[in-house]
Coordinates of C-alpha atoms in Angstrom, one line a residue:
Chain A
X29 CA 49.0 129.9 97.7
X30 CA 49.9 126.3 97.5
X31 CA 52.5 127.3 100.8
X32 CA 50.2 128.8 102.5
X33 CA 48.1 126.2 101.9
X34 CA 49.4 122.7 101.7
X35 CA 48.8 121.1 105.2
X36 CA 46.0 119.0 103.8
X37 CA 45.0 119.9 100.7
X38 CA 46.8 118.1 97.3
X39 CA 46.9 119.5 93.7
X40 CA 47.0 116.5 92.1
X41 CA 44.0 115.1 93.7
X42 CA 42.3 119.1 92.4
X43 CA 42.9 118.7 88.8
X44 CA 41.4 115.1 88.9
X45 CA 39.0 116.6 90.4
X46 CA 37.5 119.3 88.3
X47 CA 38.1 116.6 85.2
X48 CA 36.3 114.2 86.9
X49 CA 33.2 117.7 87.9
X50 CA 33.6 117.9 83.9
X51 CA 32.9 114.5 83.0
X52 CA 29.6 114.4 85.4
X53 CA 28.6 117.6 83.8
X54 CA 28.9 115.8 80.3
X55 CA 27.0 112.7 81.8
X56 CA 24.4 115.2 82.7
X57 CA 23.9 117.0 80.3
X58 CA 23.6 113.2 77.8
X59 CA 21.5 112.8 80.3
X60 CA 19.2 115.3 79.0
X61 CA 19.1 115.2 75.4
X62 CA 18.5 110.9 75.7
X63 CA 14.9 112.3 76.6
X64 CA 14.9 115.6 75.1
X65 CA 15.6 113.4 71.8
X66 CA 13.1 110.7 72.8
X67 CA 12.4 107.3 71.9
X68 CA 14.5 106.2 68.7
X69 CA 12.9 104.9 65.3
X70 CA 12.0 100.5 65.6
X71 CA 9.9 98.6 63.9
X72 CA 7.8 97.8 67.8
X73 CA 6.6 99.9 70.5
X74 CA 8.1 97.6 73.0
X75 CA 11.3 97.7 70.9
X76 CA 11.3 101.4 70.6
X77 CA 9.8 101.6 74.7
X78 CA 13.2 99.0 75.8
X79 CA 15.8 100.8 73.4
X80 CA 15.0 104.1 75.4
X81 CA 14.7 102.8 78.6
X82 CA 18.1 100.8 78.8
X83 CA 19.7 104.4 76.8
X84 CA 18.2 106.4 79.8
X85 CA 19.9 104.0 82.6
X86 CA 23.2 103.2 80.5
X87 CA 23.1 107.4 81.5
X88 CA 21.8 108.3 85.1
X89 CA 24.3 105.0 85.6
X90 CA 26.9 107.0 83.9
X91 CA 26.1 109.3 86.0
X92 CA 26.1 107.8 88.5
X93 CA 29.8 106.2 87.8
X94 CA 30.6 109.8 87.9
X95 CA 29.6 111.4 90.9
X96 CA 30.9 108.6 92.9
X97 CA 34.2 109.8 91.1
X98 CA 33.6 113.2 92.6
X99 CA 32.6 112.8 95.5
X100 CA 36.0 110.4 96.3
X101 CA 38.6 112.4 94.3
X102 CA 36.9 115.6 96.6
X103 CA 37.7 113.7 100.4
X104 CA 41.9 113.1 99.1
X105 CA 41.9 117.1 98.3
X106 CA 41.9 117.7 102.2
X107 CA 40.3 121.0 103.5
X108 CA 42.6 124.3 103.7
X109 CA 43.8 124.5 106.5
X110 CA 41.7 127.8 108.6
X111 CA 43.9 128.8 110.6
X112 CA 44.8 130.5 107.4
X113 CA 41.1 131.9 106.1
X114 CA 43.8 133.3 103.6
X115 CA 41.6 131.5 100.6
X116 CA 38.2 132.9 102.0
X117 CA 39.1 136.0 102.4
X118 CA 40.8 136.4 98.8
X119 CA 37.5 135.2 97.4
X120 CA 35.8 137.9 99.5
X121 CA 38.2 141.0 98.4
X122 CA 38.1 139.7 94.9
X123 CA 34.0 139.5 93.7
X124 CA 33.8 143.4 96.4
X125 CA 36.7 144.5 93.6
X126 CA 34.8 143.5 91.3
X127 CA 31.7 144.5 92.2
X128 CA 33.4 147.7 92.6
X129 CA 34.5 148.8 89.3
X130 CA 31.3 147.1 87.5
X131 CA 29.2 150.0 89.5
X132 CA 31.9 152.8 88.9
X133 CA 30.9 151.5 85.8
X134 CA 28.1 152.4 86.0
X135 CA 28.0 154.9 88.1
X136 CA 30.8 157.3 85.4
X137 CA 27.6 156.5 82.6
X138 CA 25.1 157.8 84.7
X139 CA 27.6 160.9 85.5
X140 CA 28.7 162.3 81.8
X141 CA 25.0 162.1 80.6
X142 CA 24.3 164.7 83.3
X143 CA 26.5 167.5 82.2
X144 CA 26.3 170.8 83.8
X145 CA 28.7 172.8 81.3
X146 CA 26.5 175.8 80.7
X147 CA 26.2 175.9 77.0
X148 CA 23.5 174.0 75.8
X149 CA 25.2 173.3 72.5
X150 CA 28.4 171.3 73.8
X151 CA 25.9 168.6 75.2
X152 CA 23.2 168.0 72.5
X153 CA 25.8 167.4 70.1
X154 CA 27.9 164.7 72.9
X155 CA 24.5 163.4 73.6
X156 CA 23.7 162.5 69.5
X157 CA 27.1 160.9 69.0
X158 CA 27.7 159.3 72.8
X159 CA 28.7 155.8 72.5
X160 CA 27.0 152.8 73.4
X161 CA 27.4 152.3 76.9
X162 CA 30.3 149.1 77.0
X163 CA 30.0 145.9 77.6
X164 CA 32.0 144.9 81.4
X165 CA 35.5 145.9 80.3
X166 CA 36.6 144.1 82.7
X167 CA 36.2 140.1 81.6
X168 CA 38.9 141.2 78.8
X169 CA 39.8 139.2 75.7
X170 CA 43.6 138.5 76.6
X171 CA 44.1 139.3 72.4
X172 CA 43.1 142.8 73.0
X173 CA 44.6 143.9 76.1
X174 CA 47.8 142.4 74.5
X175 CA 46.8 144.3 70.9
X176 CA 46.2 147.6 73.2
X177 CA 50.2 147.7 75.1
X178 CA 51.9 146.8 71.8
X179 CA 49.7 150.3 70.6
X180 CA 51.2 152.0 73.5
X181 CA 54.8 150.0 73.3
X182 CA 54.8 151.9 69.4
X183 CA 54.1 155.3 70.8
X184 CA 56.9 156.5 72.4
X185 CA 60.4 155.4 71.0
X186 CA 62.1 155.1 74.1
X187 CA 60.0 153.5 76.5
X188 CA 59.1 149.4 75.6
X189 CA 56.6 147.2 77.2
X190 CA 56.8 143.7 77.6
X191 CA 54.4 142.0 79.1
X192 CA 54.4 138.1 80.0
X193 CA 51.1 136.2 82.4
X194 CA 53.2 134.1 84.6
X195 CA 50.3 134.0 86.9
X196 CA 47.2 133.5 84.5
X197 CA 45.2 135.9 82.8
X198 CA 46.6 139.1 84.5
X199 CA 48.9 140.8 82.4
X200 CA 52.4 141.7 84.0
X201 CA 54.2 144.2 81.7
X202 CA 58.1 145.4 82.3
X203 CA 57.7 148.8 81.4
X204 CA 61.7 150.2 80.9
X205 CA 62.0 153.1 80.1
X206 CA 65.7 154.1 77.9
X207 CA 68.4 154.2 81.0
X208 CA 66.1 155.5 83.6
X209 CA 64.1 153.0 85.5
X210 CA 61.8 149.8 85.4
X211 CA 58.8 149.3 86.3
X212 CA 56.8 146.4 86.6
X213 CA 53.1 147.1 86.1
X214 CA 50.8 144.1 87.8
X215 CA 47.1 144.5 85.7
X216 CA 43.8 142.7 85.7
X217 CA 42.6 142.7 82.2
X218 CA 42.7 146.0 81.3
X219 CA 43.0 148.1 84.6
X220 CA 46.4 148.9 86.0
X221 CA 46.7 147.5 89.7
X222 CA 49.6 148.0 91.5
X223 CA 53.3 149.4 90.0
X224 CA 56.6 148.9 91.8
X225 CA 59.5 151.0 90.3
X226 CA 62.5 149.9 90.3
X227 CA 66.4 150.6 88.9
X228 CA 67.6 150.2 85.6
X229 CA 70.5 148.1 86.8
X230 CA 68.4 146.6 89.4
X231 CA 67.0 143.0 88.9
X232 CA 63.9 142.9 88.2
X233 CA 63.7 138.7 88.2
X234 CA 63.6 136.4 91.2
X235 CA 66.2 133.5 91.5
X236 CA 63.9 130.9 89.7
X237 CA 63.7 133.7 86.7
X238 CA 60.5 135.0 87.5
X239 CA 58.9 138.5 87.6
X240 CA 59.4 140.0 91.1
X241 CA 56.3 141.9 91.2
X242 CA 56.9 142.5 95.8
X243 CA 60.0 143.4 96.5
X244 CA 61.0 147.4 96.7
X245 CA 63.7 148.9 94.9
X246 CA 66.5 149.3 97.1
X247 CA 67.2 153.3 96.5
X248 CA 64.9 155.7 98.0
X249 CA 64.3 157.9 95.1
X250 CA 63.0 155.2 92.9
X251 CA 60.6 154.8 96.6
X252 CA 59.4 157.8 96.0
X253 CA 58.8 157.1 92.2
X254 CA 56.6 154.1 92.8
X255 CA 54.7 156.2 95.8
X256 CA 53.9 158.6 93.1
X257 CA 53.0 155.7 90.2
X258 CA 51.3 153.6 92.8
X259 CA 49.2 158.0 93.4
X260 CA 49.1 158.3 89.2
X261 CA 46.8 154.9 88.8
X262 CA 44.4 156.8 91.5
X263 CA 44.2 159.6 89.7
X264 CA 44.0 158.4 86.0
X265 CA 40.4 156.9 86.1
X266 CA 37.8 155.7 83.0
X267 CA 35.7 153.4 83.9
X268 CA 35.1 152.8 80.6
X269 CA 37.5 153.5 79.0
X270 CA 40.7 152.1 79.9
X271 CA 42.6 151.9 77.3
X272 CA 43.0 156.1 77.7
X273 CA 43.8 155.2 80.9
X274 CA 46.7 152.7 80.4
X275 CA 48.0 155.5 77.8
X276 CA 47.3 158.0 79.9
X277 CA 50.3 156.7 83.1
X278 CA 51.8 155.5 80.2
X279 CA 52.4 159.1 78.7
X280 CA 53.1 160.5 82.5
X281 CA 55.8 157.6 83.5
X282 CA 57.0 158.8 80.1
X283 CA 57.5 162.6 82.0
X284 CA 59.8 160.8 83.8
X285 CA 62.6 160.2 81.3
X286 CA 64.6 163.8 82.7
X287 CA 64.6 162.5 86.7
X288 CA 67.9 163.2 87.2
X289 CA 68.6 166.1 84.3
X290 CA 65.1 168.3 85.6
X291 CA 65.6 170.5 88.0
X292 CA 62.8 171.9 90.1
X293 CA 60.5 173.8 87.5
X294 CA 60.3 176.6 91.0
X295 CA 63.6 176.4 92.8
X296 CA 65.9 175.3 89.7
X297 CA 67.4 172.9 92.0
X298 CA 68.4 169.6 91.7
X299 CA 68.6 168.4 95.0
X300 CA 66.3 168.2 98.0
X301 CA 67.0 166.2 101.2
X302 CA 68.9 164.0 98.8
X303 CA 66.1 164.0 96.3
X304 CA 66.0 165.2 93.3
X305 CA 62.0 166.5 91.5
X306 CA 60.3 163.0 91.8
X307 CA 56.9 164.9 91.1
X308 CA 55.2 165.0 87.6
X309 CA 52.0 166.8 87.7
X310 CA 49.4 164.9 86.7
X311 CA 48.8 167.8 83.9
X312 CA 51.1 169.4 82.7
X313 CA 54.1 166.8 84.0
X314 CA 56.3 169.7 85.7
X315 CA 58.8 168.2 88.0
X316 CA 58.5 169.7 91.4
X317 CA 59.7 168.1 94.8
X318 CA 57.2 165.8 96.6
X319 CA 57.0 168.6 99.3
X320 CA 56.7 171.6 96.1
X321 CA 53.1 169.6 94.5
X322 CA 50.4 171.3 96.7
X323 CA 52.0 173.9 95.4
X324 CA 50.2 172.9 91.2
X325 CA 47.1 171.7 93.7
X326 CA 46.6 175.8 94.3
X327 CA 47.4 176.5 90.8
X328 CA 44.7 175.0 90.0
X329 CA 42.5 175.4 92.1
X330 CA 42.6 178.9 91.0
X331 CA 41.1 177.8 87.7
X332 CA 38.5 175.6 89.4
X333 CA 34.8 175.7 88.2
X334 CA 32.0 176.7 90.5
X335 CA 29.3 174.3 90.7
X336 CA 26.0 176.2 89.2
X337 CA 24.0 178.8 91.0
X338 CA 20.6 175.7 90.9
X339 CA 22.9 173.2 92.5
X340 CA 24.2 175.4 96.1
X341 CA 21.0 174.5 98.1
X342 CA 21.4 171.3 97.2
X343 CA 25.2 171.3 98.9
X344 CA 25.4 170.3 102.8
X345 CA 24.3 173.5 105.9
X346 CA 27.7 173.5 107.1
X347 CA 30.2 173.5 104.4
X348 CA 31.7 176.1 104.5
X349 CA 33.2 175.8 107.4
X350 CA 34.0 172.3 106.7
X351 CA 37.4 172.3 109.2
X352 CA 35.5 172.9 112.3
X353 CA 33.4 170.6 111.2
X354 CA 36.0 168.1 110.5
X355 CA 35.6 165.3 113.3
X356 CA 36.8 161.8 112.0
X357 CA 38.6 161.2 108.9
X358 CA 35.2 159.2 107.5
X359 CA 33.0 161.9 108.8
X360 CA 36.0 164.2 107.0
X361 CA 35.6 161.9 103.6
X362 CA 31.7 161.9 102.8
X363 CA 31.9 165.3 103.6
X364 CA 34.0 165.6 100.8
X365 CA 32.1 163.9 99.0
X366 CA 29.4 165.9 98.0
X367 CA 31.9 168.7 96.5
X368 CA 33.4 166.1 94.8
X369 CA 30.5 164.8 93.3
X370 CA 30.1 169.3 92.1
X371 CA 32.9 169.4 90.6
X372 CA 33.1 165.5 88.7
X373 CA 30.4 166.4 87.4
X374 CA 32.6 169.6 85.5
X375 CA 33.5 167.3 83.5
X376 CA 37.3 167.6 85.8
X377 CA 37.4 163.5 87.7
X378 CA 40.6 164.5 88.7
X379 CA 39.6 167.1 91.3
X380 CA 38.0 163.8 92.8
X381 CA 41.5 162.8 94.3
X382 CA 42.8 165.9 94.0
X383 CA 40.6 167.5 96.5
X384 CA 41.5 164.3 98.5
X385 CA 45.4 164.0 98.1
X386 CA 44.6 167.8 99.3
X387 CA 43.4 166.8 102.3
X388 CA 44.2 163.4 103.2
X389 CA 47.8 163.1 101.2
X390 CA 48.3 160.3 99.7
X391 CA 46.5 156.3 98.5
X392 CA 45.4 155.1 102.0
X393 CA 42.2 157.5 101.9
X394 CA 42.2 156.9 98.0
X395 CA 40.3 153.5 98.2
X396 CA 38.1 154.3 101.0
X397 CA 36.8 157.8 99.2
X398 CA 36.0 156.1 95.9
X399 CA 33.9 153.5 97.7
X400 CA 32.3 156.5 99.8
X401 CA 31.6 157.9 96.2
X402 CA 30.3 155.0 95.0
X403 CA 27.7 154.5 97.9
X404 CA 27.0 157.8 97.4
X405 CA 25.2 155.9 94.0
X406 CA 24.2 152.2 95.1
Chain B
X195 CA 76.5 150.6 90.8
X196 CA 75.9 153.9 89.8
X197 CA 77.7 157.1 88.0
X198 CA 80.7 158.1 90.3
X199 CA 83.7 161.2 90.3
X200 CA 86.4 160.7 91.9
X201 CA 89.1 163.7 92.7
X202 CA 91.8 165.1 94.9
X203 CA 90.9 167.8 97.7
X204 CA 94.1 169.6 97.6
X205 CA 95.0 169.9 101.5
X206 CA 94.3 173.3 103.4
X207 CA 96.6 175.5 104.4
X208 CA 98.4 175.6 107.3
X209 CA 96.7 171.5 107.8
X210 CA 98.4 167.9 107.9
X211 CA 96.2 165.5 105.7
X212 CA 95.2 163.7 108.9
X213 CA 93.1 167.3 109.7
X214 CA 92.4 168.0 106.1
X215 CA 90.2 164.5 106.1
X216 CA 88.5 164.7 109.8
X217 CA 87.2 168.9 108.7
X218 CA 85.7 166.7 105.7
X219 CA 84.3 163.8 107.6
X220 CA 83.1 166.5 110.3
X221 CA 81.4 168.7 106.9
X222 CA 79.9 164.9 105.8
X223 CA 78.4 164.4 109.1
X224 CA 76.7 168.1 109.6
X225 CA 75.2 167.4 106.7
X226 CA 73.6 164.1 107.7
X227 CA 75.4 161.6 106.8
X228 CA 76.0 158.0 108.4
X229 CA 79.6 156.3 108.7
X230 CA 79.8 153.1 107.0
X231 CA 82.5 150.8 107.6
X232 CA 85.4 151.5 105.3
X233 CA 87.1 151.3 101.7
X234 CA 90.4 150.8 100.3
X235 CA 91.7 150.8 96.4
X236 CA 95.3 149.9 95.5
X237 CA 97.5 150.5 93.0
X238 CA 100.6 147.9 91.2
X239 CA 102.6 149.5 88.6
X240 CA 103.9 147.0 85.7
X241 CA 105.8 147.9 82.6
X242 CA 106.3 145.7 80.0
X243 CA 109.6 143.6 80.3
X244 CA 112.8 143.8 78.5
X245 CA 112.5 141.3 77.0
X246 CA 109.8 141.4 74.9
X247 CA 110.3 144.2 73.8
X248 CA 113.1 144.3 71.0
X249 CA 112.4 143.2 67.6
X250 CA 109.6 145.7 67.9
X251 CA 111.7 149.2 69.4
X252 CA 108.3 149.9 71.9
X253 CA 108.2 151.8 74.4
X254 CA 107.2 150.0 77.5
X255 CA 103.7 150.1 78.9
X256 CA 103.0 151.0 81.6
X257 CA 100.3 148.2 83.4
X258 CA 98.0 149.1 86.2
X259 CA 96.9 146.0 88.3
X260 CA 94.1 148.1 90.9
X261 CA 91.8 146.6 93.7
X262 CA 88.1 148.2 94.9
X263 CA 87.5 147.5 98.2
X264 CA 83.1 147.6 96.8
X265 CA 84.9 144.5 94.6
X266 CA 85.5 142.5 96.8
X267 CA 85.7 139.9 94.2
X268 CA 87.1 141.2 91.5
X269 CA 90.7 142.8 90.0
X270 CA 90.9 145.5 86.8
X271 CA 94.2 145.7 85.1
X272 CA 94.4 148.9 83.3
X273 CA 96.6 150.2 80.5
X274 CA 97.3 153.8 80.8
X275 CA 94.8 154.1 77.2
X276 CA 94.2 151.6 76.2
X277 CA 91.5 149.3 77.7
X278 CA 90.2 148.0 80.8
X279 CA 90.5 144.0 82.0
X280 CA 87.6 142.9 84.9
X281 CA 89.2 139.7 86.7
X282 CA 88.5 138.0 89.6
X283 CA 90.6 137.6 92.1
X284 CA 92.9 134.2 91.1
X285 CA 94.1 137.3 88.5
X286 CA 97.2 138.8 90.8
X287 CA 97.9 134.5 91.1
X288 CA 98.2 134.2 87.0
X289 CA 100.6 137.8 86.8
X290 CA 103.6 136.2 88.7
X291 CA 102.6 133.0 86.6
X292 CA 103.3 136.4 84.0
X293 CA 106.6 137.5 85.5
X294 CA 108.6 136.9 82.0
X295 CA 106.3 139.2 80.1
X296 CA 105.8 142.1 82.8
X297 CA 107.3 142.8 86.4
X298 CA 106.8 145.0 89.1
X299 CA 108.0 147.6 89.0
X300 CA 109.6 148.9 92.5
X301 CA 108.0 150.7 95.0
X302 CA 104.8 151.9 93.2
X303 CA 102.5 150.5 95.0
X304 CA 100.1 153.2 96.1
X305 CA 97.2 153.7 97.8
X306 CA 93.6 155.4 99.5
X307 CA 92.4 154.3 102.6
X308 CA 89.1 155.9 104.8
X309 CA 85.7 155.4 106.2
X310 CA 82.7 155.3 103.4
X311 CA 79.9 157.5 104.6
X312 CA 76.5 156.7 103.1
X313 CA 73.1 159.9 102.7
X314 CA 69.8 159.4 100.8
X315 CA 70.8 157.3 97.7
X316 CA 74.9 158.9 97.3
X317 CA 77.7 157.1 98.4
X318 CA 80.4 159.4 99.5
X319 CA 84.9 158.3 99.8
X320 CA 86.9 160.4 101.8
X321 CA 90.1 158.2 101.4
X322 CA 94.1 159.9 102.8
X323 CA 96.2 158.4 99.9
X324 CA 99.6 156.3 101.0
X325 CA 102.3 155.6 99.5
X326 CA 104.7 153.4 101.5
X327 CA 104.6 155.0 104.9
X328 CA 103.3 158.3 104.0
X329 CA 100.7 160.4 103.4
X330 CA 100.4 162.0 100.2
X331 CA 96.9 163.4 98.9
X332 CA 93.0 163.0 100.1
X333 CA 90.8 160.9 97.3
X334 CA 87.5 162.4 97.1
X335 CA 84.8 160.0 95.7
X336 CA 81.3 161.3 95.4
X337 CA 78.6 157.9 94.0
X338 CA 74.8 158.3 92.8
X339 CA 73.5 154.8 92.9
X340 CA 70.4 155.2 90.9
X341 CA 71.5 156.5 87.6
X342 CA 73.7 154.5 85.9
X343 CA 74.9 157.6 82.4
X344 CA 77.4 159.4 83.1
X345 CA 75.6 162.9 81.0
X346 CA 71.9 162.2 83.0
X347 CA 73.4 162.9 86.3
X348 CA 76.2 165.2 86.9
X349 CA 74.8 168.2 87.4
X350 CA 72.9 166.5 89.9
X351 CA 76.0 164.6 91.8
X352 CA 77.7 168.4 91.1
X353 CA 75.0 169.9 93.1
X354 CA 75.8 167.4 95.6
X355 CA 79.4 167.5 96.2
X356 CA 79.2 171.1 96.0
X357 CA 77.9 170.8 99.6
X358 CA 80.2 169.5 101.8
X359 CA 83.2 170.2 99.1
X360 CA 82.2 174.2 98.4
X361 CA 84.6 175.9 97.0
X362 CA 87.0 172.7 95.9
X363 CA 84.9 170.4 93.5
X364 CA 85.9 169.2 90.5
X365 CA 85.2 169.9 86.7
X366 CA 83.5 166.6 85.3
X367 CA 85.9 163.6 84.7
X368 CA 87.3 162.8 81.3
X369 CA 85.8 159.2 80.9
X370 CA 81.7 161.1 81.3
X371 CA 82.6 162.9 78.2
X372 CA 83.7 159.7 76.8
X373 CA 80.4 157.5 77.3
X374 CA 77.7 159.7 76.0
X375 CA 75.1 157.4 76.4
X376 CA 76.6 154.7 77.0
X377 CA 76.2 152.2 80.7
X378 CA 78.2 153.6 83.1
X379 CA 80.5 150.7 84.9
X380 CA 83.7 150.2 87.8
X381 CA 85.5 150.2 85.0
X382 CA 85.3 153.7 84.3
X383 CA 85.8 154.7 88.9
X384 CA 89.4 152.6 88.4
X385 CA 90.2 154.5 85.1
X386 CA 89.6 157.8 87.8
X387 CA 91.5 156.9 90.2
X388 CA 94.4 155.7 87.8
X389 CA 94.6 159.0 86.9
X390 CA 95.3 160.1 90.6
X391 CA 96.9 158.3 92.1
X392 CA 99.3 158.9 88.1
X393 CA 98.5 162.8 89.4
X394 CA 100.0 162.3 92.6
X395 CA 103.6 159.8 91.8
X396 CA 104.0 162.9 89.8
X397 CA 103.2 165.7 92.2
X398 CA 105.8 163.2 94.5
X399 CA 108.6 163.8 92.2
X400 CA 108.1 167.8 92.2
X401 CA 108.2 169.7 95.4
X402 CA 107.4 167.8 99.1
X403 CA 107.5 170.9 100.7
X404 CA 103.4 171.9 100.3
X405 CA 102.6 168.5 101.2
X406 CA 102.5 166.8 105.4

């Protein structure tokens, strides 16, 4: 970021400006403390008043000084060039994604209460044992994140996880799976943001020794596995319990230990178009080539629980022949959102991703689907 | 650097070495592989000089110094059943200095040259093995880049080799058996080439009629 904004920005002055702000804040709080403390105990009233006024004036002068210092430094810092509105866009994206995660957490809490299981007993039991609403999981202490990761590290002997924080408080994990592959996982508190999968013998560091989180693998098989891993991190979603999500993701990832040894479950072959079966089913962890993963969804669809009858009239009319009604992609997503809601209500959150997969394929529409999802509840 | 399998392709009945190579390359191109330049692997034999043997009464050992265009900055020195040394190209100059201990066997240089093909993550090299001016055989090398453990991906590699070699597919190389879970290294590839070249050298001492 420094390179992009280096035209008018002075990083030294930035650091000094930040400490000037701190000084200003402390002098302002001293002013208010002085007011709160009132007059000191002295012999005469005049003496007290004079002492108080002198003290108060000193504090105000120091505030003035700090403010001038801050103004001087802010002039030195300069403005980022407006050719690259990158910074303001980044800020907006960051705020948006925080808000999205917060709303997703609220939505999932509400939805979990509305269990539509046919047997009422279970609901009664779970209502008593329902955990209290967790505090926001976006801002977790780094120590907690470290603990969760080290626990997961100990879970699987063939998987080692190395955690580092080269860029601020976001954790970056380097997961080494046996001698098969390495995965770089970029996290935001305990949520997985993105992953890159590379071969065991590929270099994961840049020239200056930092973890390289951008360059793709040189091998097609690992590029495919990266796509699948991105799908997986979108699939495993539980806003209230992010450590369960990380654990499920790692369990899914571990199934790749036999990436080159396992033939396809259906046809028994090792290769299709020069690639081994790269797809690992999210539930059964079975290996299949990517082209056959739709079949696994068809099998799963056969076991789906239909929504109870009393909710069916609420479905939008025309959904039965939804194929003809699928105009634009947005319209189609909106149409699909309702059945997604109901399937989610029967405690199978993975169906959202399943159904959107089934119609739209991989990642680009996921975020859209999820956003529209949240819009339904806001 | 991935797991590699080197094997010899027998010359087709009634055809010359050249024609068999062409058949193979056509098979590969039909499969969808892309040509990506050429390769060369060569091998020179040295034997320990007589002067160093006297007191111990050992038989002379043979040392092979090999180069591989896949690793242009390296030089490999191997003994038949012994260790493999990976050095840089200055090793050749060093061998000149070690004339007193290692002497080059006459007319022993053997090499294979041919084209490289890339198919997804596989690398195939089909080469003609020549000793001096005459072609002695065909070498086929198949490499699977992403994997580094031989025992993991042998089945996968075998399936790939079968797709264009058909019935001439080789069995698992012996080097795979020795190193179960160890990371595969270029030295193992050179060991396989050494085995192949030695086999071809021994063949040429037998009847030559079958090889043209």
